């Protein structure tokens, strides 16, 4: 965990945050959100996985420090009962207030907010490498080996334990079809070459289970 706190400090300092006790408290505040008991997939494990992808491919981004801050904030607000893109909008608002309070310059704060909002639909303009890196990192789990992907899908179901099976299957199938309808799940060429095909295979496989005869 100490390493994770250091990663927060490094990203925030690179973006212009002031190095004082407020920076430490802001990091602890974010970590507390990622540890909320209703989370099963959107946990610190997911945060670290996203940060790891960003770090490995930071050279593809224009402002990797801001992409890292957006990774920290992108699921900071996560309520499975929220409607539409409310979680992403609330996470962007939290990022704005948090980073402004740390003295991060307004243009950088606005960019982090923009990046967080992109994770609502993962639709990224062709000329946006920073948005592409964040969204590719966020969706990296889709390209995991089938057994790992199945654990991810099971964790998502646990987060929506309050939703009856028929409604969950319908909503989840809609979400998967939305992802499959994207022209590309991954935009950065090195990641797309490795991850696009296995991710689509996983999505189709889960969709077949959700909509198969056993669930009709």
GROMACS .gro file of C-alpha atoms in nm:
model
  216
    1UNK     CA    1   0.000   0.000   0.000
    2UNK     CA    2   0.291   0.236   0.061
    3UNK     CA    3   0.386   0.200  -0.305
    4UNK     CA    4   0.033   0.293  -0.407
    5UNK     CA    5   0.043   0.606  -0.194
    6UNK     CA    6   0.375   0.699  -0.354
    7UNK     CA    7   0.217   0.658  -0.696
    8UNK     CA    8  -0.059   0.899  -0.595
    9UNK     CA    9   0.194   1.152  -0.470
   10UNK     CA   10   0.402   1.125  -0.788
   11UNK     CA   11   0.107   1.173  -1.022
   12UNK     CA   12  -0.039   1.461  -0.825
   13UNK     CA   13   0.297   1.637  -0.789
   14UNK     CA   14   0.366   1.600  -1.162
   15UNK     CA   15   0.035   1.773  -1.233
   16UNK     CA   16   0.121   2.065  -1.003
   17UNK     CA   17  -0.031   1.966  -0.666
   18UNK     CA   18   0.126   2.123  -0.359
   19UNK     CA   19   0.323   1.874  -0.146
   20UNK     CA   20   0.160   1.912   0.194
   21UNK     CA   21  -0.066   1.723   0.433
   22UNK     CA   22  -0.368   1.793   0.212
   23UNK     CA   23  -0.213   1.580  -0.061
   24UNK     CA   24  -0.178   1.287   0.177
   25UNK     CA   25  -0.534   1.325   0.301
   26UNK     CA   26  -0.667   1.342  -0.054
   27UNK     CA   27  -0.494   1.015  -0.139
   28UNK     CA   28  -0.635   0.850   0.172
   29UNK     CA   29  -0.980   0.979   0.084
   30UNK     CA   30  -0.958   0.820  -0.258
   31UNK     CA   31  -0.826   0.492  -0.123
   32UNK     CA   32  -1.113   0.478   0.126
   33UNK     CA   33  -1.357   0.503  -0.161
   34UNK     CA   34  -1.187   0.225  -0.355
   35UNK     CA   35  -1.216   0.007  -0.041
   36UNK     CA   36  -1.593   0.049   0.003
   37UNK     CA   37  -1.753  -0.283   0.105
   38UNK     CA   38  -2.009  -0.293  -0.177
   39UNK     CA   39  -1.730  -0.312  -0.436
   40UNK     CA   40  -1.623  -0.651  -0.569
   41UNK     CA   41  -1.464  -0.562  -0.904
   42UNK     CA   42  -1.425  -0.183  -0.881
   43UNK     CA   43  -1.169  -0.218  -0.604
   44UNK     CA   44  -0.810  -0.121  -0.540
   45UNK     CA   45  -0.712  -0.423  -0.750
   46UNK     CA   46  -0.883  -0.263  -1.050
   47UNK     CA   47  -0.721   0.073  -0.974
   48UNK     CA   48  -0.375  -0.086  -0.965
   49UNK     CA   49  -0.443  -0.277  -1.288
   50UNK     CA   50  -0.540   0.045  -1.467
   51UNK     CA   51  -0.239   0.232  -1.330
   52UNK     CA   52  -0.009  -0.052  -1.437
   53UNK     CA   53  -0.132  -0.034  -1.797
   54UNK     CA   54  -0.093   0.344  -1.797
   55UNK     CA   55   0.260   0.317  -1.660
   56UNK     CA   56   0.363   0.054  -1.915
   57UNK     CA   57   0.238   0.263  -2.205
   58UNK     CA   58   0.292   0.615  -2.072
   59UNK     CA   59   0.506   0.700  -2.374
   60UNK     CA   60   0.195   0.685  -2.593
   61UNK     CA   61   0.026   0.969  -2.399
   62UNK     CA   62   0.078   1.342  -2.414
   63UNK     CA   63   0.018   1.399  -2.042
   64UNK     CA   64   0.056   1.063  -1.866
   65UNK     CA   65   0.048   1.240  -1.528
   66UNK     CA   66  -0.307   1.353  -1.599
   67UNK     CA   67  -0.404   1.010  -1.727
   68UNK     CA   68  -0.279   0.866  -1.398
   69UNK     CA   69  -0.486   1.115  -1.199
   70UNK     CA   70  -0.790   1.030  -1.409
   71UNK     CA   71  -0.726   0.662  -1.336
   72UNK     CA   72  -0.726   0.738  -0.964
   73UNK     CA   73  -1.056   0.925  -0.993
   74UNK     CA   74  -1.244   0.739  -1.267
   75UNK     CA   75  -1.439   0.505  -1.036
   76UNK     CA   76  -1.390   0.700  -0.715
   77UNK     CA   77  -1.768   0.729  -0.699
   78UNK     CA   78  -1.923   0.389  -0.763
   79UNK     CA   79  -2.283   0.314  -0.670
   80UNK     CA   80  -2.430   0.010  -0.850
   81UNK     CA   81  -2.776   0.161  -0.798
   82UNK     CA   82  -2.689   0.479  -0.989
   83UNK     CA   83  -2.859   0.544  -1.321
   84UNK     CA   84  -2.689   0.613  -1.654
   85UNK     CA   85  -2.356   0.791  -1.630
   86UNK     CA   86  -2.417   0.932  -1.282
   87UNK     CA   87  -2.112   0.755  -1.137
   88UNK     CA   88  -1.882   0.897  -1.402
   89UNK     CA   89  -2.025   1.247  -1.366
   90UNK     CA   90  -1.996   1.233  -0.988
   91UNK     CA   91  -1.641   1.094  -1.014
   92UNK     CA   92  -1.548   1.379  -1.249
   93UNK     CA   93  -1.698   1.632  -1.008
   94UNK     CA   94  -1.505   1.477  -0.719
   95UNK     CA   95  -1.185   1.493  -0.924
   96UNK     CA   96  -1.248   1.859  -0.994
   97UNK     CA   97  -1.302   1.959  -0.633
   98UNK     CA   98  -1.021   1.738  -0.501
   99UNK     CA   99  -0.756   1.853  -0.747
  100UNK     CA  100  -0.856   2.218  -0.730
  101UNK     CA  101  -0.816   2.199  -0.353
  102UNK     CA  102  -0.465   2.063  -0.403
  103UNK     CA  103  -0.362   2.358  -0.617
  104UNK     CA  104  -0.354   2.173  -0.951
  105UNK     CA  105  -0.385   2.431  -1.232
  106UNK     CA  106  -0.735   2.470  -1.375
  107UNK     CA  107  -0.651   2.347  -1.729
  108UNK     CA  108  -0.510   2.024  -1.583
  109UNK     CA  109  -0.815   1.982  -1.359
  110UNK     CA  110  -1.046   2.030  -1.657
  111UNK     CA  111  -0.852   1.770  -1.854
  112UNK     CA  112  -0.874   1.513  -1.574
  113UNK     CA  113  -1.249   1.573  -1.552
  114UNK     CA  114  -1.278   1.525  -1.929
  115UNK     CA  115  -1.083   1.201  -1.918
  116UNK     CA  116  -1.294   1.060  -1.634
  117UNK     CA  117  -1.613   1.137  -1.828
  118UNK     CA  118  -1.481   0.941  -2.127
  119UNK     CA  119  -1.504   0.619  -1.924
  120UNK     CA  120  -1.885   0.642  -1.930
  121UNK     CA  121  -1.906   0.521  -2.289
  122UNK     CA  122  -1.542   0.458  -2.384
  123UNK     CA  123  -1.593   0.653  -2.707
  124UNK     CA  124  -1.267   0.830  -2.778
  125UNK     CA  125  -1.182   1.064  -3.068
  126UNK     CA  126  -0.910   0.941  -3.302
  127UNK     CA  127  -0.680   1.231  -3.205
  128UNK     CA  128  -0.698   1.173  -2.829
  129UNK     CA  129  -0.411   0.948  -2.714
  130UNK     CA  130  -0.461   1.038  -2.348
  131UNK     CA  131  -0.827   0.940  -2.360
  132UNK     CA  132  -0.736   0.628  -2.553
  133UNK     CA  133  -0.482   0.519  -2.293
  134UNK     CA  134  -0.722   0.566  -2.003
  135UNK     CA  135  -1.010   0.387  -2.174
  136UNK     CA  136  -0.788   0.106  -2.303
  137UNK     CA  137  -0.653   0.056  -1.951
  138UNK     CA  138  -1.003   0.058  -1.805
  139UNK     CA  139  -1.118  -0.212  -2.049
  140UNK     CA  140  -0.805  -0.426  -2.030
  141UNK     CA  141  -0.984  -0.684  -1.816
  142UNK     CA  142  -1.199  -0.775  -2.116
  143UNK     CA  143  -0.896  -0.933  -2.282
  144UNK     CA  144  -0.798  -1.146  -1.983
  145UNK     CA  145  -0.777  -1.526  -2.018
  146UNK     CA  146  -1.129  -1.678  -2.002
  147UNK     CA  147  -1.101  -1.797  -1.642
  148UNK     CA  148  -0.991  -1.451  -1.524
  149UNK     CA  149  -1.262  -1.286  -1.732
  150UNK     CA  150  -1.521  -1.515  -1.573
  151UNK     CA  151  -1.404  -1.406  -1.227
  152UNK     CA  152  -1.445  -1.044  -1.337
  153UNK     CA  153  -1.798  -1.113  -1.463
  154UNK     CA  154  -1.885  -1.290  -1.138
  155UNK     CA  155  -1.756  -0.992  -0.938
  156UNK     CA  156  -1.975  -0.758  -1.142
  157UNK     CA  157  -2.275  -0.979  -1.063
  158UNK     CA  158  -2.195  -0.954  -0.691
  159UNK     CA  159  -2.191  -0.576  -0.717
  160UNK     CA  160  -2.543  -0.598  -0.859
  161UNK     CA  161  -2.669  -0.855  -0.610
  162UNK     CA  162  -2.971  -0.631  -0.545
  163UNK     CA  163  -3.090  -0.680  -0.904
  164UNK     CA  164  -3.304  -0.991  -0.980
  165UNK     CA  165  -3.154  -1.235  -1.229
  166UNK     CA  166  -3.384  -1.156  -1.527
  167UNK     CA  167  -3.325  -0.782  -1.495
  168UNK     CA  168  -2.952  -0.829  -1.446
  169UNK     CA  169  -2.919  -1.052  -1.752
  170UNK     CA  170  -3.109  -0.801  -1.963
  171UNK     CA  171  -2.906  -0.504  -1.840
  172UNK     CA  172  -2.575  -0.684  -1.863
  173UNK     CA  173  -2.652  -0.809  -2.213
  174UNK     CA  174  -2.732  -0.453  -2.317
  175UNK     CA  175  -2.400  -0.334  -2.177
  176UNK     CA  176  -2.208  -0.610  -2.356
  177UNK     CA  177  -2.384  -0.537  -2.685
  178UNK     CA  178  -2.292  -0.172  -2.641
  179UNK     CA  179  -1.926  -0.265  -2.609
  180UNK     CA  180  -1.941  -0.500  -2.905
  181UNK     CA  181  -2.097  -0.221  -3.112
  182UNK     CA  182  -1.792   0.001  -3.062
  183UNK     CA  183  -1.582   0.025  -3.379
  184UNK     CA  184  -1.286  -0.078  -3.165
  185UNK     CA  185  -1.260  -0.168  -2.798
  186UNK     CA  186  -0.894  -0.062  -2.790
  187UNK     CA  187  -0.755   0.239  -2.977
  188UNK     CA  188  -0.382   0.236  -2.918
  189UNK     CA  189  -0.226   0.009  -3.182
  190UNK     CA  190   0.003  -0.195  -2.952
  191UNK     CA  191  -0.290  -0.274  -2.724
  192UNK     CA  192  -0.543  -0.327  -3.001
  193UNK     CA  193  -0.322  -0.584  -3.169
  194UNK     CA  194  -0.301  -0.792  -2.851
  195UNK     CA  195  -0.636  -0.736  -2.689
  196UNK     CA  196  -0.911  -0.671  -2.945
  197UNK     CA  197  -0.974  -1.030  -3.055
  198UNK     CA  198  -0.965  -1.200  -2.712
  199UNK     CA  199  -1.181  -0.925  -2.562
  200UNK     CA  200  -1.450  -0.968  -2.826
  201UNK     CA  201  -1.435  -1.344  -2.779
  202UNK     CA  202  -1.493  -1.303  -2.405
  203UNK     CA  203  -1.779  -1.060  -2.454
  204UNK     CA  204  -1.953  -1.287  -2.704
  205UNK     CA  205  -1.906  -1.587  -2.478
  206UNK     CA  206  -2.060  -1.412  -2.178
  207UNK     CA  207  -2.342  -1.277  -2.395
  208UNK     CA  208  -2.420  -1.628  -2.520
  209UNK     CA  209  -2.453  -1.750  -2.161
  210UNK     CA  210  -2.675  -1.456  -2.061
  211UNK     CA  211  -2.910  -1.499  -2.356
  212UNK     CA  212  -2.890  -1.876  -2.405
  213UNK     CA  213  -3.184  -2.119  -2.377
  214UNK     CA  214  -3.116  -2.187  -2.008
  215UNK     CA  215  -3.187  -1.821  -1.928
  216UNK     CA  216  -3.492  -1.764  -2.144
   0.00000   0.00000   0.00000
